[in-house]
Amino acid sequence: MKPTRIGKWRRLAVWGCLILVVMTMPGFSQTAHAHEIIELFQRSYNPNPEPESPERTQQALDYISKRKKDRMSHTSASAARQPQAGAAAVRDTFEPNDDYPEAYPAKNGYSYLSLLSTESDFDYYRYDSGTYSGMLTVKLTVPKDKNYDLIVMEGTSKNVGSSLGREPGAAEKVAFEAKAGTTYYFVVFSMDQHFSTTDRYNLIVGNPSELAWGTPVDIDVPEGVVPGYRITAPATGNFRFFTSPYAGTGLPNDTLLLLFEDELMQKLLGGNDNASEDTVFSELDVNLTKGLTYYLYVAPSANDGQIHARLTAASKPNVSAEVPILHETEANDGSVAEQQIITLEGSVFAPTVSSRRVSFNNLPEGLETQVVRLNDKQLAIRFSGKALSHENKDSGEASVTIYKEAIVGALEDVTTNPFSFAFTDTPAVTLQAPRDLDVAASQYQLIKFTPPATGTYEIYTDYFLGNPAEGTSDTILSVYEDYERTRHLATNDDGKKPPFSSVTLLLNGGRNYFLSVSGWNGKAVHARLAVRYLGVEYVYNEKGLLVQMKQDGKVLVDFYYDNNGNLIRKVVR
């Protein structure tokens, strides 16, 4: 059934609303050319037209045959080629393409802007199916006051479809089953002998090919050719589409981007001519819905424009670390059992994300990572090994960088917010504060000692709480330079006061040493660990004056000064 006149005016009202939307869209051109492109792409057509009758199709084929015979008439051609009053003529692209031998090559998913510039003009397009087989749709949108027709031929003699509407401005559509290895011809003409030297038609062939996220496509097409692409949103969020120099190094090229929400191109989601005042390239920043397919066209920004530019579809990813602090295990051995969760917004992770596509910034030395893809939006980072330095002072900020190859559509690597490792200080013993220990059978207790100064120290075990009533413990005492107990300095079973242990060593001031206490023959320990300084300790006041000399915790000498810092008395104890 053909559209009614009421339907026509309703569509014209829709066009007006759409043009108003485009004219108010930020960054979109106000040129008549841009408006013409929008009108042509959004011209309504019957999505499920009834097949033309054999009689009507034969009438069209007879018309074409007749017009081909007499179109060379000088009177008819010369009169028809006069420009329309009040408008400048537009160059008729793809000519000569008036017959099969001159047919212009068409590609699946591309759009072709051209003219029927005379009453006897025919435009032929050749489509070679190659390896493609399946349903192919050819659409023709026309100037709103013109009635153009469309015929599809298999080879030069077999008609496979036609659309021959009688209403001016109505779009035409032919869908047919294409065979591989076959040549088809699309013929645009007007049985009503309508033509225009200013207003173009738009021939849209097939379904646009898939545009890959994050992979630039270099486009080099002549005037009148408008490449089309379809793209499916991997996630819900904002995405970018932009043109840039061809191959990354080409000259500026004035482009026009149009993004539609539907294959019929009735819902314009976004359009852009110039991304900014400083460029003629285009850019769209739009919100897409996960799983929906959109249709993107790259048109020239002028009537006679060619497209020689690069097109890129990109996501705008953001990654965040969900765990602000990762804690050392209770074993206090530098291991981290907690895992970090990385959450992605604005895209999805690639199907395979390995540790080679993730880098860790400021990972404590000794820890190793394993990256596990939990789902499209989350990674888990698990830790193995043990941090070599894991005192509280070694706690610090870290972050994770996800390489762009691991995120669909990403053009740059992205880095998470900082998070921290929280290491626990090893229990310590000092000269002034011994530690009383209860160590279970077959276990050991590791205690840290940091000498206040370089000198000779005695490290020893004794009665728990310093009280003989607590009983003795047969202890084994070892001293190491590292927490992992790989750099051994000394071990003692029975020292000066058996069965307690004692070790005397020259130690460096300010350095951490680790003291291991366990029971002989796997027994439990109930004892005190203490350290005494065997050298002379010099004690200074805030003015840097020597005020005491001590040894083994006992004061040997006191020094007294007046307000000017002069020594006035020395007391030997």
Coordinates of C-alpha atoms in Angstrom, one line a residue:
M1 CA 0.0 0.0 0.0
K2 CA 1.3 3.4 -0.9
P3 CA 1.7 6.2 1.7
T4 CA -1.1 8.7 1.9
R5 CA -0.8 12.4 1.5
I6 CA -1.5 12.8 5.3
G7 CA 1.5 10.5 5.9
K8 CA 3.6 12.7 3.7
W9 CA 2.9 15.9 5.6
R10 CA 3.5 14.1 8.9
R11 CA 6.9 13.0 7.7
L12 CA 7.7 16.6 6.6
A13 CA 6.8 17.8 10.1
V14 CA 9.2 15.1 11.5
W15 CA 12.0 16.3 9.2
G16 CA 11.5 19.9 10.5
C17 CA 11.7 18.7 14.1
L18 CA 14.9 16.7 13.3
I19 CA 16.5 19.6 11.6
L20 CA 15.7 21.9 14.5
V21 CA 17.4 19.3 16.9
V22 CA 20.5 19.2 14.7
M23 CA 20.7 23.0 14.4
T24 CA 20.7 23.3 18.2
M25 CA 23.2 20.5 18.7
P26 CA 26.5 21.8 20.2
G27 CA 29.3 21.9 17.7
F28 CA 27.1 21.0 14.8
S29 CA 27.3 23.0 11.5
Q30 CA 24.6 25.4 10.5
T31 CA 25.4 24.9 6.8
A32 CA 22.7 24.1 4.2
H33 CA 24.9 21.2 3.2
A34 CA 24.8 19.6 6.6
H35 CA 21.0 20.0 6.7
E36 CA 20.7 18.4 3.3
I37 CA 22.7 15.4 4.4
I38 CA 20.5 15.0 7.5
E39 CA 17.3 15.2 5.4
L40 CA 18.5 12.6 3.0
F41 CA 19.5 10.2 5.6
Q42 CA 16.4 10.6 7.6
R43 CA 13.9 10.5 4.7
S44 CA 11.2 8.0 5.6
Y45 CA 10.4 5.0 3.6
N46 CA 8.2 2.0 3.9
P47 CA 10.2 -0.6 5.8
N48 CA 8.2 -3.5 4.4
P49 CA 7.1 -2.4 0.9
E50 CA 4.9 -4.7 -1.2
P51 CA 6.7 -6.1 -4.2
E52 CA 6.0 -4.1 -7.4
S53 CA 3.7 -5.8 -9.8
P54 CA 5.3 -7.5 -12.8
E55 CA 3.4 -5.1 -15.1
R56 CA 4.7 -2.1 -13.3
T57 CA 8.3 -3.4 -13.3
Q58 CA 8.1 -4.2 -17.0
Q59 CA 6.8 -0.7 -17.6
A60 CA 9.9 0.7 -15.9
L61 CA 12.2 -1.6 -17.9
D62 CA 10.5 -0.5 -21.1
Y63 CA 10.8 3.1 -20.0
I64 CA 14.6 2.8 -19.4
S65 CA 15.0 1.1 -22.8
K66 CA 13.1 3.8 -24.6
R67 CA 14.8 6.7 -22.9
K68 CA 18.2 5.2 -23.6
K69 CA 17.3 5.3 -27.3
D70 CA 16.1 8.9 -27.5
R71 CA 18.0 10.6 -24.7
M72 CA 20.7 11.8 -27.1
S73 CA 18.1 14.1 -28.6
H74 CA 19.8 17.5 -28.5
T75 CA 16.6 19.4 -27.8
S76 CA 15.6 17.3 -24.8
A77 CA 19.1 17.2 -23.2
S78 CA 20.0 20.8 -23.7
A79 CA 16.7 22.0 -22.2
A80 CA 16.9 19.7 -19.3
R81 CA 20.4 20.5 -18.3
Q82 CA 19.6 24.2 -17.5
P83 CA 20.1 25.0 -13.8
Q84 CA 17.0 25.5 -11.7
A85 CA 16.2 29.1 -11.2
G86 CA 17.6 30.8 -8.1
A87 CA 20.0 28.0 -7.2
A88 CA 23.6 27.2 -8.0
A89 CA 24.2 23.8 -9.7
V90 CA 25.9 21.0 -7.8
R91 CA 28.4 18.9 -9.6
D92 CA 26.9 15.6 -10.7
T93 CA 29.2 13.0 -9.1
F94 CA 30.2 9.6 -10.5
E95 CA 29.5 10.6 -14.1
P96 CA 29.6 9.2 -16.6
N97 CA 27.6 6.3 -15.2
D98 CA 24.7 6.2 -17.5
D99 CA 24.8 2.6 -18.5
Y100 CA 26.1 -0.9 -17.5
P101 CA 29.6 -0.4 -18.9
E102 CA 30.0 2.9 -17.0
A103 CA 28.4 1.8 -13.7
Y104 CA 30.1 3.2 -10.6
P105 CA 31.4 0.5 -8.2
A106 CA 29.4 0.4 -5.0
K107 CA 30.4 -1.2 -1.6
N108 CA 28.3 -2.8 1.0
G109 CA 27.5 -0.3 3.8
Y110 CA 28.4 2.8 1.8
S111 CA 26.1 5.7 0.9
Y112 CA 26.3 7.6 -2.5
L113 CA 25.2 11.2 -2.9
S114 CA 24.5 12.2 -6.4
L115 CA 22.1 13.9 -8.9
L116 CA 19.7 13.0 -11.6
S117 CA 20.7 16.2 -13.4
T118 CA 18.6 15.8 -16.5
E119 CA 15.2 14.4 -17.3
S120 CA 16.9 11.5 -19.2
D121 CA 19.6 10.9 -16.7
F122 CA 20.2 7.4 -15.5
D123 CA 22.7 6.5 -12.7
Y124 CA 24.1 3.0 -12.7
Y125 CA 26.0 1.4 -9.8
R126 CA 27.8 -1.9 -9.9
Y127 CA 27.9 -4.2 -6.9
D128 CA 30.1 -7.3 -6.9
S129 CA 29.0 -9.6 -4.2
G130 CA 32.3 -11.5 -3.9
T131 CA 32.0 -14.0 -1.1
Y132 CA 28.9 -12.4 0.4
S133 CA 25.6 -14.2 0.2
G134 CA 22.4 -13.3 1.9
M135 CA 19.8 -10.6 2.1
L136 CA 20.9 -7.3 0.7
T137 CA 18.9 -4.1 1.0
V138 CA 19.3 -1.0 -1.2
K139 CA 17.6 2.2 -0.2
L140 CA 17.1 5.4 -2.1
T141 CA 16.2 8.7 -0.5
V142 CA 15.3 11.6 -2.8
P143 CA 14.7 15.3 -2.8
K144 CA 11.4 16.0 -1.1
D145 CA 9.7 17.4 -4.2
K146 CA 11.0 14.7 -6.6
N147 CA 9.9 11.2 -7.5
Y148 CA 12.8 8.9 -8.3
D149 CA 12.8 5.2 -8.9
L150 CA 15.1 2.2 -8.2
I151 CA 15.6 -1.0 -10.1
V152 CA 18.0 -3.8 -9.1
M153 CA 19.4 -6.1 -11.9
E154 CA 21.3 -9.4 -11.7
G155 CA 23.7 -9.0 -14.5
T156 CA 22.3 -6.9 -17.3
S157 CA 19.2 -8.9 -18.1
K158 CA 17.6 -10.3 -15.0
N159 CA 15.5 -8.0 -12.8
V160 CA 15.5 -9.1 -9.1
G161 CA 13.7 -6.1 -7.5
S162 CA 12.2 -2.7 -8.0
S163 CA 10.7 0.2 -6.0
L164 CA 8.7 2.5 -8.2
G165 CA 6.6 4.7 -5.8
R166 CA 4.6 7.5 -7.3
E167 CA 4.7 10.0 -4.4
P168 CA 7.3 12.8 -4.5
G169 CA 9.8 12.7 -1.6
A170 CA 9.0 9.1 -0.7
A171 CA 12.1 6.9 -0.3
E172 CA 12.5 3.7 -2.2
K173 CA 13.7 0.3 -1.0
V174 CA 14.6 -3.0 -2.6
A175 CA 15.6 -6.1 -0.6
F176 CA 16.8 -9.2 -2.4
E177 CA 18.7 -12.4 -1.8
A178 CA 22.2 -11.9 -3.1
K179 CA 24.3 -14.7 -4.3
A180 CA 28.1 -15.0 -3.9
G181 CA 30.2 -14.3 -7.0
T182 CA 27.5 -12.4 -8.7
T183 CA 27.4 -8.8 -10.2
Y184 CA 24.4 -6.7 -9.5
Y185 CA 23.4 -3.3 -10.9
F186 CA 21.4 -0.6 -9.1
V187 CA 19.7 1.8 -11.4
V188 CA 18.5 5.2 -10.2
F189 CA 16.1 7.1 -12.6
S190 CA 12.8 8.9 -12.7
M191 CA 9.8 7.6 -14.7
D192 CA 8.2 11.0 -14.1
Q193 CA 11.3 12.5 -15.7
H194 CA 12.0 14.5 -12.5
F195 CA 15.5 15.8 -12.0
S196 CA 17.5 18.4 -10.1
T197 CA 20.8 20.1 -10.6
T198 CA 20.9 21.2 -7.0
D199 CA 19.2 18.6 -4.8
R200 CA 20.9 15.3 -4.4
Y201 CA 19.6 11.8 -3.8
N202 CA 21.2 9.3 -1.4
L203 CA 21.7 5.6 -2.4
I204 CA 22.4 3.4 0.6
V205 CA 23.8 0.0 -0.1
G206 CA 23.4 -2.9 2.3
N207 CA 24.3 -3.0 6.0
P208 CA 27.4 -1.1 7.3
S209 CA 30.3 -3.2 8.3
E210 CA 31.3 -3.5 12.0
L211 CA 33.6 -0.8 13.3
A212 CA 36.1 -2.1 15.8
W213 CA 36.6 -0.3 19.1
G214 CA 40.0 1.4 19.5
T215 CA 41.3 0.4 16.1
P216 CA 41.6 3.4 13.7
V217 CA 40.2 3.1 10.2
D218 CA 41.7 5.2 7.4
I219 CA 39.1 6.4 4.9
D220 CA 40.0 7.6 1.4
V221 CA 36.9 8.0 -0.8
P222 CA 36.0 10.5 -3.6
E223 CA 33.3 13.2 -3.6
G224 CA 29.8 11.9 -3.0
V225 CA 30.8 8.7 -1.2
V226 CA 29.7 8.4 2.5
P227 CA 31.1 5.4 4.4
G228 CA 28.9 3.8 7.0
Y229 CA 29.7 1.7 10.0
R230 CA 27.8 -0.1 12.7
I231 CA 29.1 -0.4 16.2
T232 CA 27.8 -2.2 19.3
A233 CA 28.3 -0.6 22.7
P234 CA 30.3 -2.9 25.0
A235 CA 29.0 -1.1 28.1
T236 CA 26.7 1.7 29.1
G237 CA 28.5 5.0 29.3
N238 CA 30.2 7.8 27.3
F239 CA 32.1 7.0 24.2
R240 CA 34.0 9.0 21.6
F241 CA 33.9 9.0 17.8
F242 CA 36.3 11.2 16.0
T243 CA 38.1 11.9 12.8
S244 CA 41.8 12.8 12.6
P245 CA 44.6 13.0 10.0
Y246 CA 44.7 10.1 7.5
A247 CA 47.3 7.5 8.7
G248 CA 48.0 9.8 11.6
T249 CA 50.0 12.2 9.4
G250 CA 47.7 13.5 6.7
L251 CA 46.4 17.0 6.0
P252 CA 43.3 18.5 7.6
N253 CA 40.0 17.1 6.1
D254 CA 36.7 18.7 6.7
T255 CA 34.4 15.9 7.9
L256 CA 30.9 15.5 9.2
L257 CA 29.9 12.8 11.7
L258 CA 26.4 11.4 12.0
L259 CA 25.4 8.8 14.6
F260 CA 22.0 7.1 14.4
E261 CA 20.3 4.9 17.0
D262 CA 18.6 2.7 14.4
E263 CA 19.4 1.1 11.0
L264 CA 16.5 3.1 9.4
M265 CA 18.3 6.3 10.5
Q266 CA 15.2 7.9 11.9
K267 CA 16.7 8.6 15.3
L268 CA 19.7 10.9 15.2
L269 CA 21.7 10.5 18.4
G270 CA 24.5 13.0 17.5
G271 CA 26.2 15.0 14.8
N272 CA 29.3 17.1 14.6
D273 CA 31.1 19.1 12.0
N274 CA 34.1 20.8 13.7
A275 CA 35.2 19.4 17.0
S276 CA 36.5 22.9 18.0
E277 CA 37.3 26.3 16.5
D278 CA 40.8 25.1 15.9
T279 CA 40.1 22.0 13.7
V280 CA 37.9 20.9 10.8
F281 CA 37.9 17.3 12.1
S282 CA 34.9 16.1 13.9
E283 CA 34.2 14.5 17.3
L284 CA 31.2 13.0 19.0
D285 CA 31.0 12.4 22.7
V286 CA 27.8 10.4 23.3
N287 CA 26.2 8.1 25.9
L288 CA 25.5 4.6 24.6
T289 CA 23.6 1.7 26.0
K290 CA 25.3 -1.7 26.5
G291 CA 24.4 -4.2 23.8
L292 CA 22.7 -1.8 21.4
T293 CA 24.0 -1.3 17.9
Y294 CA 24.4 2.2 16.4
Y295 CA 25.1 3.4 12.9
L296 CA 27.8 5.9 12.2
Y297 CA 28.3 7.8 8.9
V298 CA 31.3 9.9 7.8
A299 CA 30.2 12.5 5.3
P300 CA 32.1 15.4 3.6
S301 CA 31.4 18.8 5.2
A302 CA 31.0 20.5 1.8
N303 CA 29.2 19.8 -1.4
D304 CA 32.3 18.9 -3.3
G305 CA 34.2 17.4 -0.4
Q306 CA 36.3 14.2 -0.4
I307 CA 37.0 12.2 2.7
H308 CA 40.7 11.5 3.4
A309 CA 40.8 11.0 7.1
R310 CA 41.1 8.5 10.0
L311 CA 38.0 7.4 12.0
T312 CA 38.3 6.1 15.5
A313 CA 35.7 4.8 18.0
A314 CA 37.0 4.9 21.5
S315 CA 35.8 4.2 25.0
K316 CA 36.4 6.5 28.0
P317 CA 37.5 4.0 30.6
N318 CA 38.1 4.7 34.3
V319 CA 39.5 2.1 36.7
S320 CA 39.4 2.1 40.5
A321 CA 41.0 0.1 43.2
E322 CA 38.2 -1.0 45.6
V323 CA 40.3 -2.0 48.6
P324 CA 42.0 1.1 50.1
I325 CA 44.4 -0.8 52.5
L326 CA 45.9 -4.2 52.1
H327 CA 47.1 -5.7 55.3
E328 CA 50.0 -8.0 56.1
T329 CA 48.9 -11.4 57.5
E330 CA 49.0 -12.3 61.2
A331 CA 52.2 -14.3 60.5
N332 CA 53.9 -10.9 60.2
D333 CA 56.2 -12.5 57.5
G334 CA 55.6 -10.0 54.7
S335 CA 52.8 -12.0 53.1
V336 CA 49.5 -10.5 52.0
A337 CA 46.4 -12.7 51.8
E338 CA 43.9 -10.0 50.9
Q339 CA 43.3 -9.4 47.2
Q340 CA 42.8 -6.1 45.4
I341 CA 39.6 -5.7 43.2
I342 CA 39.9 -3.4 40.1
T343 CA 36.6 -2.1 38.8
L344 CA 36.2 -0.7 35.3
E345 CA 33.7 1.9 34.2
G346 CA 33.0 3.1 30.7
S347 CA 34.0 -0.1 28.9
V348 CA 34.7 -3.8 29.5
F349 CA 37.9 -5.8 29.9
A350 CA 39.1 -7.8 26.9
P351 CA 38.1 -11.5 27.0
T352 CA 41.6 -12.4 28.1
V353 CA 43.5 -10.2 30.5
S354 CA 46.9 -11.6 31.6
S355 CA 49.5 -10.2 34.0
R356 CA 51.4 -9.0 31.0
R357 CA 48.7 -6.4 30.3
V358 CA 48.7 -5.1 33.9
S359 CA 51.6 -3.4 35.7
F360 CA 51.9 -2.7 39.4
N361 CA 53.3 0.7 40.6
N362 CA 55.4 0.6 43.8
L363 CA 54.8 -3.1 44.5
P364 CA 56.8 -4.0 47.6
E365 CA 59.9 -6.0 46.7
G366 CA 59.4 -9.7 47.2
L367 CA 55.7 -9.7 46.4
E368 CA 54.4 -11.2 43.2
T369 CA 51.0 -10.7 41.6
Q370 CA 48.5 -12.8 39.7
V371 CA 45.7 -11.2 37.7
V372 CA 42.3 -12.9 37.4
R373 CA 39.5 -11.6 35.2
L374 CA 36.4 -12.0 37.3
N375 CA 33.9 -10.6 34.8
D376 CA 33.6 -7.9 32.1
K377 CA 34.0 -5.2 34.7
Q378 CA 36.3 -6.5 37.4
L379 CA 39.8 -7.9 37.9
A380 CA 41.2 -9.5 41.0
I381 CA 44.9 -9.1 41.9
R382 CA 46.2 -11.7 44.2
F383 CA 49.6 -11.6 46.0
S384 CA 52.1 -14.4 46.5
G385 CA 55.6 -14.3 48.0
K386 CA 56.7 -12.2 50.9
A387 CA 57.7 -8.5 51.1
L388 CA 61.4 -8.3 52.0
S389 CA 60.9 -5.1 53.9
H390 CA 57.6 -5.2 55.9
E391 CA 57.9 -3.0 58.9
N392 CA 55.4 -0.2 59.4
K393 CA 57.8 2.3 58.0
D394 CA 57.8 0.3 54.7
S395 CA 54.1 0.8 54.3
G396 CA 53.3 3.0 51.3
E397 CA 51.1 3.9 48.4
A398 CA 50.7 1.8 45.3
S399 CA 48.6 1.7 42.1
V400 CA 47.7 -0.5 39.2
T401 CA 48.0 0.5 35.5
I402 CA 45.9 -1.4 33.0
Y403 CA 47.3 -1.4 29.5
K404 CA 45.0 -0.1 26.7
E405 CA 45.1 -3.5 25.0
A406 CA 43.2 -5.0 28.0
I407 CA 40.3 -2.6 27.7
V408 CA 37.9 -2.5 24.8
G409 CA 38.2 0.8 22.9
A410 CA 40.8 2.3 25.1
L411 CA 43.4 4.6 23.4
E412 CA 45.6 5.0 26.4
D413 CA 46.7 3.1 29.5
V414 CA 44.7 3.9 32.6
T415 CA 45.8 3.9 36.2
T416 CA 43.8 3.3 39.4
N417 CA 43.6 5.6 42.4
P418 CA 46.3 5.0 45.0
F419 CA 46.0 2.4 47.7
S420 CA 48.3 1.3 50.5
F421 CA 50.0 -1.7 52.1
A422 CA 49.9 -1.8 55.9
F423 CA 52.7 -3.8 57.4
T424 CA 52.9 -4.6 61.0
D425 CA 55.9 -3.9 63.1
T426 CA 57.6 -6.9 64.5
P427 CA 57.5 -7.0 68.4
A428 CA 60.6 -5.3 69.7
V429 CA 62.9 -5.4 72.6
T430 CA 64.9 -2.4 73.8
L431 CA 67.6 -1.8 76.4
Q432 CA 65.0 -0.3 78.7
A433 CA 62.1 -2.7 78.0
P434 CA 62.8 -6.5 77.9
R435 CA 60.0 -8.8 76.6
D436 CA 58.5 -11.7 78.4
L437 CA 57.7 -14.6 76.1
D438 CA 55.4 -17.6 76.1
V439 CA 56.3 -19.7 73.0
A440 CA 54.3 -22.8 72.2
A441 CA 56.1 -26.1 71.8
S442 CA 57.8 -26.6 68.4
Q443 CA 57.2 -22.9 67.7
Y444 CA 59.5 -19.9 67.7
Q445 CA 59.1 -16.2 68.5
L446 CA 60.8 -13.5 66.4
I447 CA 61.7 -10.2 68.1
K448 CA 63.2 -7.1 66.6
F449 CA 66.1 -5.2 68.2
T450 CA 67.4 -1.9 66.9
P451 CA 70.7 -0.9 68.6
P452 CA 70.6 2.8 69.6
A453 CA 74.4 3.0 68.8
T454 CA 77.1 0.9 67.3
G455 CA 78.8 -1.2 70.0
T456 CA 78.9 -4.6 71.7
Y457 CA 75.6 -6.0 73.1
E458 CA 74.7 -9.0 75.1
I459 CA 71.4 -10.6 74.1
Y460 CA 70.1 -13.1 76.6
T461 CA 67.2 -15.0 78.1
D462 CA 66.3 -15.0 81.8
Y463 CA 63.5 -15.7 84.2
F464 CA 60.0 -14.7 83.1
L465 CA 59.2 -11.2 84.6
G466 CA 62.7 -11.5 86.1
N467 CA 61.3 -13.7 88.8
P468 CA 63.0 -17.0 89.6
A469 CA 59.7 -18.3 90.9
E470 CA 58.6 -18.5 87.3
G471 CA 61.0 -21.3 86.7
T472 CA 63.6 -21.9 84.1
S473 CA 63.2 -22.6 80.3
D474 CA 65.8 -24.4 78.2
T475 CA 66.0 -21.8 75.3
I476 CA 67.7 -21.6 72.0
L477 CA 68.6 -18.0 71.0
S478 CA 69.5 -17.0 67.4
V479 CA 70.3 -13.6 65.8
Y480 CA 69.7 -12.7 62.2
E481 CA 70.2 -9.7 59.9
D482 CA 66.8 -10.2 58.2
Y483 CA 63.3 -11.2 59.0
E484 CA 63.4 -14.2 56.7
R485 CA 66.3 -15.6 58.8
T486 CA 68.5 -16.1 55.8
R487 CA 71.5 -14.1 57.1
H488 CA 72.5 -15.8 60.3
L489 CA 74.8 -14.2 62.8
A490 CA 74.9 -16.4 65.9
T491 CA 73.1 -19.1 67.9
N492 CA 73.3 -20.2 71.5
D493 CA 71.7 -22.9 73.5
D494 CA 73.2 -22.6 77.0
G495 CA 74.8 -19.3 77.9
K496 CA 76.3 -17.8 81.0
K497 CA 73.3 -18.9 83.0
P498 CA 72.1 -22.3 81.8
P499 CA 69.6 -23.4 80.6
F500 CA 69.1 -19.8 79.5
S501 CA 70.9 -18.6 76.4
S502 CA 73.3 -15.7 75.8
V503 CA 74.9 -14.1 72.7
T504 CA 77.4 -11.3 72.6
L505 CA 77.8 -9.4 69.3
L506 CA 79.1 -6.2 67.8
L507 CA 76.0 -4.5 66.2
N508 CA 75.5 -1.4 64.0
G509 CA 73.5 1.4 65.5
G510 CA 70.1 2.1 63.8
R511 CA 69.9 -1.2 62.0
N512 CA 67.2 -3.8 62.6
Y513 CA 68.2 -7.3 63.9
F514 CA 65.9 -10.2 64.4
L515 CA 66.1 -12.4 67.5
S516 CA 64.6 -15.9 67.4
V517 CA 63.6 -17.7 70.6
S518 CA 62.5 -21.3 70.7
G519 CA 62.7 -24.2 73.2
W520 CA 65.4 -26.9 73.1
N521 CA 64.2 -30.2 71.7
G522 CA 60.8 -28.6 70.7
K523 CA 59.8 -27.6 74.2
A524 CA 57.7 -24.6 75.1
V525 CA 59.3 -21.4 76.4
H526 CA 58.3 -19.3 79.4
A527 CA 61.1 -16.8 79.7
R528 CA 62.3 -13.2 79.4
L529 CA 64.3 -11.8 76.5
A530 CA 66.6 -8.9 77.3
V531 CA 69.5 -6.9 75.9
R532 CA 72.3 -5.0 77.7
Y533 CA 74.9 -2.7 76.2
L534 CA 78.4 -3.8 77.1
G535 CA 80.2 -0.7 75.8
V536 CA 80.1 2.8 77.2
E537 CA 77.0 4.7 76.3
Y538 CA 77.3 8.5 76.0
V539 CA 74.1 10.5 76.7
Y540 CA 73.8 14.1 75.4
N541 CA 71.3 16.8 76.2
E542 CA 69.3 18.9 73.7
K543 CA 72.2 21.4 73.5
G544 CA 74.6 18.6 72.5
L545 CA 76.4 18.5 75.8
L546 CA 77.6 15.2 77.3
V547 CA 75.6 14.7 80.5
Q548 CA 76.2 11.0 81.3
M549 CA 78.4 8.0 80.6
K550 CA 76.6 4.7 81.2
Q551 CA 77.6 1.0 80.9
D552 CA 75.2 -2.0 81.1
G553 CA 72.4 0.4 82.2
K554 CA 74.5 1.8 85.1
V555 CA 75.6 5.5 85.3
L556 CA 79.3 5.8 85.4
V557 CA 79.7 9.6 85.3
D558 CA 77.4 12.6 85.5
F559 CA 78.3 16.0 84.0
Y560 CA 76.8 19.4 85.1
Y561 CA 77.0 22.7 83.3
D562 CA 76.1 26.4 84.0
N563 CA 73.7 28.4 81.8
N564 CA 76.5 29.2 79.4
G565 CA 77.3 25.6 78.8
N566 CA 80.5 25.6 80.9
L567 CA 81.3 22.4 82.8
I568 CA 81.1 23.1 86.5
R569 CA 81.1 19.6 88.0
K570 CA 81.8 15.9 87.1
V571 CA 80.5 13.2 89.4
V572 CA 82.0 9.7 89.1
R573 CA 79.6 7.0 90.5

